[in-house]
Amino acid sequence: MKTLIAYRTKYGTTRKAAEKIAKRLPGEVDLLDLKEEKVSDVCIYDVILIGASVYGGNIQREVRSFFDQHREDLIVRPYGLFIAAGNTLEVERNYRVYVGKTIYDYAKIKEHIGYSYDFSKMNFFEKTIIKKVSKITEDTENLDMEGIDRIVQWVKEIESGKGKPTEEKAPEEGKAPEKEDLLTE
């Protein structure tokens, strides 16, 4: 089995989670930072995991571009989403708004994997905003290992054949949704 973990991170939390997931998965795993590399063909993977972090109320443009480029190929194979965000109330909204309802709805697993704040990597403005909004004033790392465990378990179930999703039909007679149907609500 071949798995792709494509992610984008601002301060390293999403990368740390992606690495922890990769170390525990069976088969061949390609770990790819979307800032540094592009994915030319997702069809060579049995499972795809896409990770992002929320920064300034948004996910990174490289993640949005990944979904734009591979949308039709993603929705016909098992894929999952994971996100690092300090505000858990915004996790679903961030995916639905920034990558679209279809991408969010077709994902087989969606996990919030925690957050971290490393004030030494932030500029003055970022520090001020984070301290005011989160009420956190010192470096903090809060990885959700249970969320990471659920992702690993899901991939292992697919690999063993137990969790292999039945082939879902996309809307409209088994065809991939039209581009305009893939836009956000």
Short mmCIF file of N, CA and C in Angstrom, two decimals:
data_model
loop_
_atom_site.label_atom_id
_atom_site.label_comp_id
_atom_site.label_asym_id
_atom_site.label_seq_id
_atom_site.Cartn_x
_atom_site.Cartn_y
_atom_site.Cartn_z
N MET A 1 0.84 -1.18 0.00
CA MET A 1 0.00 0.00 0.00
C MET A 1 0.89 1.24 0.00
N LYS A 2 0.43 2.26 -0.70
CA LYS A 2 1.20 3.50 -0.80
C LYS A 2 0.34 4.66 -0.31
N THR A 3 0.90 5.44 0.63
CA THR A 3 0.17 6.55 1.24
C THR A 3 0.92 7.85 1.00
N LEU A 4 0.17 8.89 0.69
CA LEU A 4 0.72 10.23 0.59
C LEU A 4 0.23 11.04 1.78
N ILE A 5 1.17 11.68 2.45
CA ILE A 5 0.83 12.67 3.46
C ILE A 5 1.37 14.00 2.95
N ALA A 6 0.46 14.84 2.46
CA ALA A 6 0.81 16.16 1.94
C ALA A 6 0.36 17.18 2.97
N TYR A 7 1.23 18.12 3.30
CA TYR A 7 0.88 19.07 4.35
C TYR A 7 1.55 20.41 4.10
N ARG A 8 1.11 21.38 4.82
CA ARG A 8 1.74 22.71 4.87
C ARG A 8 1.67 23.17 6.31
N THR A 9 2.75 23.71 6.80
CA THR A 9 2.83 24.14 8.20
C THR A 9 3.38 25.56 8.27
N LYS A 10 2.99 26.28 9.27
CA LYS A 10 3.53 27.62 9.49
C LYS A 10 4.64 27.58 10.53
N TYR A 11 4.35 26.99 11.68
CA TYR A 11 5.32 26.95 12.78
C TYR A 11 5.79 25.55 13.14
N GLY A 12 5.32 24.52 12.44
CA GLY A 12 5.84 23.18 12.64
C GLY A 12 4.89 22.16 13.24
N THR A 13 3.75 22.56 13.75
CA THR A 13 2.84 21.61 14.39
C THR A 13 2.30 20.59 13.39
N THR A 14 1.88 21.05 12.22
CA THR A 14 1.33 20.14 11.21
C THR A 14 2.42 19.18 10.73
N ARG A 15 3.64 19.68 10.57
CA ARG A 15 4.76 18.82 10.18
C ARG A 15 5.01 17.75 11.24
N LYS A 16 5.02 18.14 12.51
CA LYS A 16 5.25 17.17 13.59
C LYS A 16 4.18 16.08 13.57
N ALA A 17 2.93 16.48 13.40
CA ALA A 17 1.84 15.50 13.35
C ALA A 17 1.99 14.59 12.13
N ALA A 18 2.31 15.17 10.98
CA ALA A 18 2.49 14.38 9.76
C ALA A 18 3.62 13.36 9.94
N GLU A 19 4.70 13.76 10.57
CA GLU A 19 5.82 12.85 10.81
C GLU A 19 5.43 11.72 11.77
N LYS A 20 4.68 12.07 12.82
CA LYS A 20 4.23 11.04 13.77
C LYS A 20 3.32 10.03 13.08
N ILE A 21 2.43 10.53 12.22
CA ILE A 21 1.53 9.64 11.47
C ILE A 21 2.36 8.75 10.54
N ALA A 22 3.26 9.35 9.78
CA ALA A 22 4.06 8.61 8.79
C ALA A 22 4.84 7.46 9.43
N LYS A 23 5.42 7.70 10.60
CA LYS A 23 6.23 6.68 11.27
C LYS A 23 5.40 5.45 11.65
N ARG A 24 4.12 5.63 11.82
CA ARG A 24 3.27 4.54 12.32
C ARG A 24 2.46 3.83 11.23
N LEU A 25 2.57 4.28 9.99
CA LEU A 25 1.76 3.70 8.93
C LEU A 25 2.43 2.51 8.26
N PRO A 26 1.62 1.56 7.81
CA PRO A 26 2.16 0.42 7.06
C PRO A 26 2.48 0.84 5.62
N GLY A 27 3.28 0.02 4.97
CA GLY A 27 3.55 0.24 3.55
C GLY A 27 4.46 1.43 3.29
N GLU A 28 4.45 1.87 2.05
CA GLU A 28 5.27 3.00 1.62
C GLU A 28 4.54 4.31 1.90
N VAL A 29 5.25 5.26 2.51
CA VAL A 29 4.65 6.55 2.85
C VAL A 29 5.52 7.67 2.27
N ASP A 30 4.89 8.53 1.49
CA ASP A 30 5.56 9.73 0.99
C ASP A 30 5.08 10.91 1.81
N LEU A 31 6.01 11.58 2.45
CA LEU A 31 5.73 12.75 3.28
C LEU A 31 6.17 13.97 2.50
N LEU A 32 5.24 14.89 2.24
CA LEU A 32 5.53 15.98 1.32
C LEU A 32 5.06 17.33 1.88
N ASP A 33 5.99 18.25 2.05
CA ASP A 33 5.66 19.62 2.44
C ASP A 33 5.27 20.37 1.17
N LEU A 34 4.03 20.80 1.09
CA LEU A 34 3.52 21.44 -0.12
C LEU A 34 4.18 22.78 -0.43
N LYS A 35 4.88 23.34 0.53
CA LYS A 35 5.62 24.57 0.24
C LYS A 35 6.86 24.28 -0.58
N GLU A 36 7.43 23.09 -0.36
CA GLU A 36 8.68 22.73 -1.01
C GLU A 36 8.51 21.90 -2.27
N GLU A 37 7.44 21.11 -2.34
CA GLU A 37 7.25 20.19 -3.47
C GLU A 37 5.80 20.20 -3.93
N LYS A 38 5.61 19.83 -5.18
CA LYS A 38 4.27 19.70 -5.75
C LYS A 38 4.00 18.22 -6.00
N VAL A 39 2.74 17.86 -5.98
CA VAL A 39 2.32 16.49 -6.29
C VAL A 39 1.80 16.48 -7.72
N SER A 40 2.41 15.67 -8.56
CA SER A 40 1.97 15.66 -9.95
C SER A 40 0.80 14.70 -10.17
N ASP A 41 0.78 13.58 -9.44
CA ASP A 41 -0.25 12.58 -9.67
C ASP A 41 -0.65 11.91 -8.36
N VAL A 42 -1.85 12.19 -7.88
CA VAL A 42 -2.32 11.55 -6.65
C VAL A 42 -2.86 10.14 -6.92
N CYS A 43 -3.06 9.81 -8.19
CA CYS A 43 -3.65 8.51 -8.54
C CYS A 43 -2.72 7.33 -8.24
N ILE A 44 -1.45 7.59 -7.98
CA ILE A 44 -0.53 6.49 -7.66
C ILE A 44 -0.63 6.07 -6.19
N TYR A 45 -1.44 6.78 -5.41
CA TYR A 45 -1.56 6.50 -3.98
C TYR A 45 -2.86 5.79 -3.66
N ASP A 46 -2.77 4.87 -2.70
CA ASP A 46 -3.96 4.16 -2.23
C ASP A 46 -4.74 5.00 -1.23
N VAL A 47 -4.02 5.78 -0.43
CA VAL A 47 -4.61 6.62 0.61
C VAL A 47 -3.89 7.96 0.58
N ILE A 48 -4.64 9.03 0.81
CA ILE A 48 -4.05 10.36 0.84
C ILE A 48 -4.50 11.07 2.11
N LEU A 49 -3.55 11.66 2.81
CA LEU A 49 -3.83 12.48 3.98
C LEU A 49 -3.33 13.88 3.68
N ILE A 50 -4.16 14.88 3.96
CA ILE A 50 -3.79 16.27 3.69
C ILE A 50 -3.89 17.04 4.99
N GLY A 51 -2.79 17.69 5.35
CA GLY A 51 -2.74 18.45 6.59
C GLY A 51 -2.50 19.92 6.34
N ALA A 52 -3.10 20.73 7.17
CA ALA A 52 -2.93 22.19 7.07
C ALA A 52 -2.96 22.77 8.47
N SER A 53 -2.48 23.99 8.55
CA SER A 53 -2.61 24.73 9.80
C SER A 53 -3.40 26.00 9.50
N VAL A 54 -4.03 26.50 10.53
CA VAL A 54 -4.76 27.75 10.39
C VAL A 54 -3.83 28.87 10.83
N TYR A 55 -3.72 29.86 9.98
CA TYR A 55 -2.89 31.02 10.29
C TYR A 55 -3.65 32.25 9.83
N GLY A 56 -3.91 33.14 10.74
CA GLY A 56 -4.67 34.34 10.39
C GLY A 56 -6.07 34.02 9.94
N GLY A 57 -6.66 32.95 10.47
CA GLY A 57 -8.02 32.58 10.12
C GLY A 57 -8.15 31.89 8.78
N ASN A 58 -7.05 31.41 8.21
CA ASN A 58 -7.07 30.82 6.89
C ASN A 58 -6.11 29.63 6.85
N ILE A 59 -6.31 28.74 5.90
CA ILE A 59 -5.31 27.70 5.66
C ILE A 59 -4.41 28.18 4.51
N GLN A 60 -3.25 27.59 4.41
CA GLN A 60 -2.25 28.06 3.45
C GLN A 60 -2.69 27.86 2.00
N ARG A 61 -2.23 28.78 1.16
CA ARG A 61 -2.61 28.76 -0.26
C ARG A 61 -2.11 27.49 -0.95
N GLU A 62 -0.98 26.93 -0.49
CA GLU A 62 -0.48 25.70 -1.11
C GLU A 62 -1.45 24.54 -0.91
N VAL A 63 -2.12 24.50 0.22
CA VAL A 63 -3.11 23.45 0.46
C VAL A 63 -4.34 23.69 -0.42
N ARG A 64 -4.78 24.92 -0.49
CA ARG A 64 -5.92 25.25 -1.37
C ARG A 64 -5.58 24.91 -2.82
N SER A 65 -4.37 25.20 -3.25
CA SER A 65 -3.94 24.88 -4.62
C SER A 65 -3.91 23.37 -4.85
N PHE A 66 -3.46 22.63 -3.85
CA PHE A 66 -3.45 21.16 -3.95
C PHE A 66 -4.86 20.65 -4.22
N PHE A 67 -5.83 21.14 -3.47
CA PHE A 67 -7.21 20.71 -3.67
C PHE A 67 -7.74 21.15 -5.03
N ASP A 68 -7.43 22.35 -5.44
CA ASP A 68 -7.87 22.82 -6.76
C ASP A 68 -7.32 21.93 -7.87
N GLN A 69 -6.04 21.55 -7.75
CA GLN A 69 -5.39 20.76 -8.79
C GLN A 69 -5.87 19.31 -8.82
N HIS A 70 -6.18 18.73 -7.65
CA HIS A 70 -6.45 17.30 -7.57
C HIS A 70 -7.88 16.94 -7.15
N ARG A 71 -8.76 17.89 -7.12
CA ARG A 71 -10.12 17.70 -6.61
C ARG A 71 -10.81 16.46 -7.20
N GLU A 72 -10.87 16.34 -8.51
CA GLU A 72 -11.60 15.24 -9.14
C GLU A 72 -10.99 13.88 -8.83
N ASP A 73 -9.65 13.82 -8.74
CA ASP A 73 -8.99 12.55 -8.42
C ASP A 73 -9.13 12.19 -6.95
N LEU A 74 -9.21 13.17 -6.09
CA LEU A 74 -9.34 12.91 -4.65
C LEU A 74 -10.67 12.27 -4.30
N ILE A 75 -11.75 12.81 -4.84
CA ILE A 75 -13.06 12.38 -4.36
C ILE A 75 -13.43 10.95 -4.74
N VAL A 76 -12.61 10.29 -5.56
CA VAL A 76 -12.89 8.91 -5.92
C VAL A 76 -11.94 7.93 -5.23
N ARG A 77 -11.18 8.40 -4.24
CA ARG A 77 -10.29 7.52 -3.49
C ARG A 77 -10.34 7.90 -2.00
N PRO A 78 -9.88 7.03 -1.13
CA PRO A 78 -9.92 7.36 0.29
C PRO A 78 -8.90 8.46 0.64
N TYR A 79 -9.40 9.52 1.22
CA TYR A 79 -8.51 10.57 1.70
C TYR A 79 -9.05 11.13 3.00
N GLY A 80 -8.14 11.70 3.77
CA GLY A 80 -8.51 12.28 5.05
C GLY A 80 -7.86 13.63 5.22
N LEU A 81 -8.42 14.40 6.14
CA LEU A 81 -7.96 15.75 6.41
C LEU A 81 -7.53 15.86 7.87
N PHE A 82 -6.45 16.59 8.11
CA PHE A 82 -6.11 16.93 9.49
C PHE A 82 -5.64 18.37 9.52
N ILE A 83 -5.97 19.03 10.63
CA ILE A 83 -5.70 20.45 10.72
C ILE A 83 -5.17 20.79 12.11
N ALA A 84 -4.23 21.71 12.14
CA ALA A 84 -3.71 22.24 13.40
C ALA A 84 -4.30 23.64 13.57
N ALA A 85 -4.99 23.83 14.67
CA ALA A 85 -5.61 25.13 14.92
C ALA A 85 -5.84 25.30 16.40
N GLY A 86 -5.59 26.49 16.89
CA GLY A 86 -5.82 26.79 18.30
C GLY A 86 -7.30 26.91 18.62
N ASN A 87 -8.08 27.32 17.65
CA ASN A 87 -9.52 27.50 17.85
C ASN A 87 -10.25 26.31 17.24
N THR A 88 -10.62 25.35 18.05
CA THR A 88 -11.27 24.14 17.53
C THR A 88 -12.66 24.42 16.99
N LEU A 89 -13.27 25.52 17.39
CA LEU A 89 -14.60 25.85 16.87
C LEU A 89 -14.56 26.20 15.40
N GLU A 90 -13.40 26.57 14.90
CA GLU A 90 -13.26 27.01 13.52
C GLU A 90 -12.75 25.92 12.57
N VAL A 91 -12.46 24.74 13.07
CA VAL A 91 -11.84 23.71 12.24
C VAL A 91 -12.71 23.36 11.04
N GLU A 92 -13.95 22.96 11.27
CA GLU A 92 -14.82 22.59 10.16
C GLU A 92 -15.05 23.77 9.23
N ARG A 93 -15.27 24.94 9.78
CA ARG A 93 -15.50 26.13 8.96
C ARG A 93 -14.29 26.40 8.06
N ASN A 94 -13.09 26.27 8.58
CA ASN A 94 -11.91 26.53 7.78
C ASN A 94 -11.81 25.59 6.59
N TYR A 95 -12.06 24.33 6.79
CA TYR A 95 -12.04 23.42 5.65
C TYR A 95 -13.18 23.68 4.68
N ARG A 96 -14.38 23.82 5.18
CA ARG A 96 -15.52 24.06 4.29
C ARG A 96 -15.35 25.35 3.48
N VAL A 97 -14.91 26.40 4.13
CA VAL A 97 -14.79 27.69 3.46
C VAL A 97 -13.60 27.71 2.51
N TYR A 98 -12.45 27.21 2.93
CA TYR A 98 -11.24 27.40 2.15
C TYR A 98 -10.92 26.28 1.17
N VAL A 99 -11.48 25.09 1.34
CA VAL A 99 -11.26 24.05 0.34
C VAL A 99 -12.55 23.57 -0.29
N GLY A 100 -13.67 23.95 0.26
CA GLY A 100 -14.95 23.64 -0.35
C GLY A 100 -15.70 22.53 0.35
N LYS A 101 -16.99 22.62 0.23
CA LYS A 101 -17.90 21.66 0.86
C LYS A 101 -17.67 20.25 0.33
N THR A 102 -17.48 20.10 -0.97
CA THR A 102 -17.30 18.78 -1.55
C THR A 102 -16.06 18.09 -0.98
N ILE A 103 -14.93 18.78 -0.96
CA ILE A 103 -13.70 18.20 -0.41
C ILE A 103 -13.93 17.79 1.04
N TYR A 104 -14.56 18.65 1.81
CA TYR A 104 -14.81 18.34 3.22
C TYR A 104 -15.75 17.14 3.35
N ASP A 105 -16.83 17.15 2.61
CA ASP A 105 -17.84 16.10 2.73
C ASP A 105 -17.34 14.73 2.27
N TYR A 106 -16.49 14.68 1.25
CA TYR A 106 -16.01 13.40 0.74
C TYR A 106 -14.86 12.82 1.56
N ALA A 107 -14.24 13.63 2.40
CA ALA A 107 -13.14 13.12 3.23
C ALA A 107 -13.67 12.03 4.15
N LYS A 108 -12.93 10.93 4.23
CA LYS A 108 -13.36 9.79 5.04
C LYS A 108 -13.03 9.98 6.51
N ILE A 109 -12.06 10.82 6.80
CA ILE A 109 -11.72 11.12 8.19
C ILE A 109 -11.29 12.58 8.24
N LYS A 110 -11.68 13.24 9.32
CA LYS A 110 -11.34 14.65 9.52
C LYS A 110 -10.93 14.80 10.97
N GLU A 111 -9.71 15.25 11.19
CA GLU A 111 -9.22 15.35 12.56
C GLU A 111 -8.57 16.70 12.83
N HIS A 112 -8.81 17.17 14.03
CA HIS A 112 -8.07 18.31 14.58
C HIS A 112 -6.93 17.70 15.37
N ILE A 113 -5.69 18.07 15.05
CA ILE A 113 -4.54 17.40 15.67
C ILE A 113 -3.84 18.29 16.70
N GLY A 114 -4.50 19.35 17.12
CA GLY A 114 -3.92 20.19 18.16
C GLY A 114 -3.36 21.49 17.61
N TYR A 115 -2.46 22.07 18.38
CA TYR A 115 -1.87 23.36 18.03
C TYR A 115 -0.59 23.56 18.83
N SER A 116 0.16 24.56 18.42
CA SER A 116 1.29 25.00 19.23
C SER A 116 1.53 26.47 18.95
N TYR A 117 2.12 27.13 19.92
CA TYR A 117 2.53 28.52 19.78
C TYR A 117 3.99 28.61 20.18
N ASP A 118 4.82 29.01 19.23
CA ASP A 118 6.24 29.22 19.48
C ASP A 118 6.49 30.71 19.26
N PHE A 119 6.48 31.46 20.34
CA PHE A 119 6.58 32.91 20.24
C PHE A 119 7.92 33.37 19.67
N SER A 120 8.96 32.55 19.77
CA SER A 120 10.26 32.94 19.20
C SER A 120 10.23 32.98 17.68
N LYS A 121 9.27 32.31 17.06
CA LYS A 121 9.14 32.30 15.60
C LYS A 121 8.16 33.36 15.08
N MET A 122 7.55 34.10 15.99
CA MET A 122 6.53 35.08 15.60
C MET A 122 7.07 36.50 15.63
N ASN A 123 6.50 37.33 14.77
CA ASN A 123 6.85 38.75 14.83
C ASN A 123 6.00 39.42 15.92
N PHE A 124 6.25 40.68 16.17
CA PHE A 124 5.56 41.39 17.24
C PHE A 124 4.04 41.36 17.06
N PHE A 125 3.59 41.62 15.86
CA PHE A 125 2.15 41.64 15.57
C PHE A 125 1.52 40.28 15.85
N GLU A 126 2.16 39.20 15.37
CA GLU A 126 1.64 37.85 15.59
C GLU A 126 1.56 37.52 17.08
N LYS A 127 2.62 37.85 17.81
CA LYS A 127 2.63 37.59 19.25
C LYS A 127 1.48 38.32 19.94
N THR A 128 1.30 39.57 19.59
CA THR A 128 0.25 40.38 20.22
C THR A 128 -1.12 39.79 19.96
N ILE A 129 -1.40 39.44 18.72
CA ILE A 129 -2.70 38.88 18.35
C ILE A 129 -2.94 37.55 19.05
N ILE A 130 -1.95 36.66 18.99
CA ILE A 130 -2.09 35.33 19.61
C ILE A 130 -2.35 35.47 21.11
N LYS A 131 -1.58 36.31 21.77
CA LYS A 131 -1.76 36.49 23.22
C LYS A 131 -3.15 37.04 23.54
N LYS A 132 -3.62 37.96 22.73
CA LYS A 132 -4.93 38.56 22.99
C LYS A 132 -6.07 37.57 22.70
N VAL A 133 -6.00 36.87 21.58
CA VAL A 133 -7.08 35.97 21.18
C VAL A 133 -7.08 34.68 22.00
N SER A 134 -5.90 34.07 22.17
CA SER A 134 -5.84 32.76 22.83
C SER A 134 -5.67 32.83 24.34
N LYS A 135 -5.23 33.99 24.81
CA LYS A 135 -4.93 34.17 26.24
C LYS A 135 -3.75 33.32 26.68
N ILE A 136 -2.97 32.84 25.72
CA ILE A 136 -1.76 32.08 26.00
C ILE A 136 -0.58 33.02 25.85
N THR A 137 0.31 33.03 26.85
CA THR A 137 1.40 34.01 26.85
C THR A 137 2.78 33.37 26.79
N GLU A 138 2.86 32.05 26.75
CA GLU A 138 4.16 31.40 26.66
C GLU A 138 4.08 30.26 25.65
N ASP A 139 5.24 29.81 25.21
CA ASP A 139 5.29 28.73 24.23
C ASP A 139 4.46 27.54 24.73
N THR A 140 3.67 26.99 23.83
CA THR A 140 2.76 25.91 24.17
C THR A 140 2.72 24.91 23.02
N GLU A 141 2.75 23.62 23.34
CA GLU A 141 2.53 22.60 22.33
C GLU A 141 1.46 21.66 22.85
N ASN A 142 0.45 21.47 22.06
CA ASN A 142 -0.67 20.63 22.45
C ASN A 142 -1.07 19.76 21.27
N LEU A 143 -0.30 18.70 21.01
CA LEU A 143 -0.64 17.76 19.95
C LEU A 143 -1.70 16.80 20.48
N ASP A 144 -2.72 16.56 19.68
CA ASP A 144 -3.79 15.66 20.06
C ASP A 144 -3.43 14.25 19.58
N MET A 145 -2.82 13.48 20.45
CA MET A 145 -2.38 12.14 20.07
C MET A 145 -3.56 11.21 19.78
N GLU A 146 -4.71 11.46 20.39
CA GLU A 146 -5.89 10.65 20.08
C GLU A 146 -6.34 10.87 18.64
N GLY A 147 -6.29 12.12 18.18
CA GLY A 147 -6.63 12.41 16.78
C GLY A 147 -5.64 11.75 15.83
N ILE A 148 -4.37 11.80 16.18
CA ILE A 148 -3.34 11.15 15.37
C ILE A 148 -3.56 9.64 15.37
N ASP A 149 -3.89 9.06 16.53
CA ASP A 149 -4.18 7.63 16.62
C ASP A 149 -5.35 7.24 15.72
N ARG A 150 -6.40 8.06 15.69
CA ARG A 150 -7.57 7.76 14.85
C ARG A 150 -7.20 7.75 13.37
N ILE A 151 -6.34 8.67 12.96
CA ILE A 151 -5.90 8.70 11.56
C ILE A 151 -5.11 7.43 11.23
N VAL A 152 -4.17 7.08 12.09
CA VAL A 152 -3.35 5.89 11.87
C VAL A 152 -4.24 4.64 11.81
N GLN A 153 -5.18 4.54 12.73
CA GLN A 153 -6.07 3.39 12.76
C GLN A 153 -6.90 3.30 11.48
N TRP A 154 -7.39 4.42 11.01
CA TRP A 154 -8.19 4.45 9.78
C TRP A 154 -7.37 3.93 8.59
N VAL A 155 -6.12 4.40 8.46
CA VAL A 155 -5.27 3.94 7.35
C VAL A 155 -4.98 2.46 7.49
N LYS A 156 -4.71 2.00 8.70
CA LYS A 156 -4.44 0.58 8.91
C LYS A 156 -5.65 -0.29 8.57
N GLU A 157 -6.83 0.20 8.85
CA GLU A 157 -8.05 -0.54 8.49
C GLU A 157 -8.21 -0.63 6.98
N ILE A 158 -7.88 0.42 6.29
CA ILE A 158 -7.93 0.37 4.82
C ILE A 158 -6.91 -0.63 4.30
N GLU A 159 -5.71 -0.59 4.86
CA GLU A 159 -4.64 -1.49 4.44
C GLU A 159 -5.04 -2.95 4.67
N SER A 160 -5.72 -3.22 5.77
CA SER A 160 -6.11 -4.60 6.07
C SER A 160 -7.35 -5.04 5.32
N GLY A 161 -8.01 -4.10 4.66
CA GLY A 161 -9.23 -4.42 3.92
C GLY A 161 -10.49 -4.26 4.73
N LYS A 162 -10.36 -4.09 6.05
CA LYS A 162 -11.54 -3.95 6.90
C LYS A 162 -12.22 -2.60 6.72
N GLY A 163 -11.43 -1.58 6.53
CA GLY A 163 -12.01 -0.24 6.43
C GLY A 163 -12.07 0.28 5.02
N LYS A 164 -11.81 -0.61 4.05
CA LYS A 164 -11.80 -0.16 2.66
C LYS A 164 -13.19 0.36 2.32
N PRO A 165 -13.25 1.64 2.00
CA PRO A 165 -14.56 2.21 1.72
C PRO A 165 -15.13 1.64 0.44
N THR A 166 -16.44 1.49 0.45
CA THR A 166 -17.09 1.09 -0.79
C THR A 166 -16.94 2.23 -1.76
N GLU A 167 -16.87 1.90 -3.01
CA GLU A 167 -16.68 2.95 -4.01
C GLU A 167 -17.91 3.84 -4.03
N GLU A 168 -17.72 5.08 -3.63
CA GLU A 168 -18.83 6.02 -3.60
C GLU A 168 -19.05 6.62 -4.96
N LYS A 169 -20.29 6.86 -5.25
CA LYS A 169 -20.63 7.55 -6.48
C LYS A 169 -20.66 9.04 -6.20
N ALA A 170 -19.98 9.78 -7.02
CA ALA A 170 -20.07 11.23 -6.92
C ALA A 170 -21.45 11.64 -7.41
N PRO A 171 -21.92 12.81 -7.07
CA PRO A 171 -23.23 13.25 -7.53
C PRO A 171 -23.35 13.16 -9.05
N GLU A 172 -24.57 13.00 -9.52
CA GLU A 172 -24.88 13.01 -10.94
C GLU A 172 -24.35 11.78 -11.67
N GLU A 173 -25.00 10.67 -11.53
CA GLU A 173 -24.75 9.47 -12.30
C GLU A 173 -23.32 8.94 -12.21
N GLY A 174 -22.70 9.04 -11.03
CA GLY A 174 -21.38 8.47 -10.83
C GLY A 174 -20.23 9.27 -11.40
N LYS A 175 -20.51 10.45 -11.91
CA LYS A 175 -19.45 11.29 -12.45
C LYS A 175 -18.96 12.25 -11.38
N ALA A 176 -17.75 12.70 -11.53
CA ALA A 176 -17.22 13.71 -10.61
C ALA A 176 -18.04 14.98 -10.75
N PRO A 177 -18.26 15.70 -9.66
CA PRO A 177 -19.02 16.93 -9.73
C PRO A 177 -18.39 17.92 -10.70
N GLU A 178 -19.21 18.71 -11.30
CA GLU A 178 -18.72 19.77 -12.17
C GLU A 178 -17.99 20.80 -11.33
N LYS A 179 -17.09 21.56 -11.95
CA LYS A 179 -16.28 22.55 -11.25
C LYS A 179 -17.16 23.48 -10.41
N GLU A 180 -18.26 23.97 -10.97
CA GLU A 180 -19.10 24.92 -10.22
C GLU A 180 -19.78 24.26 -9.02
N ASP A 181 -19.99 22.93 -9.08
CA ASP A 181 -20.57 22.23 -7.94
C ASP A 181 -19.57 22.05 -6.82
N LEU A 182 -18.29 22.24 -7.11
CA LEU A 182 -17.25 22.02 -6.11
C LEU A 182 -16.94 23.28 -5.32
N LEU A 183 -17.55 24.37 -5.67
CA LEU A 183 -17.31 25.61 -4.95
C LEU A 183 -17.90 25.53 -3.57
N THR A 184 -17.45 26.40 -2.69
CA THR A 184 -17.96 26.40 -1.32
C THR A 184 -19.42 26.81 -1.31
N GLU A 185 -20.06 26.52 -0.18
CA GLU A 185 -21.47 26.88 -0.04
C GLU A 185 -21.66 28.37 -0.07
#
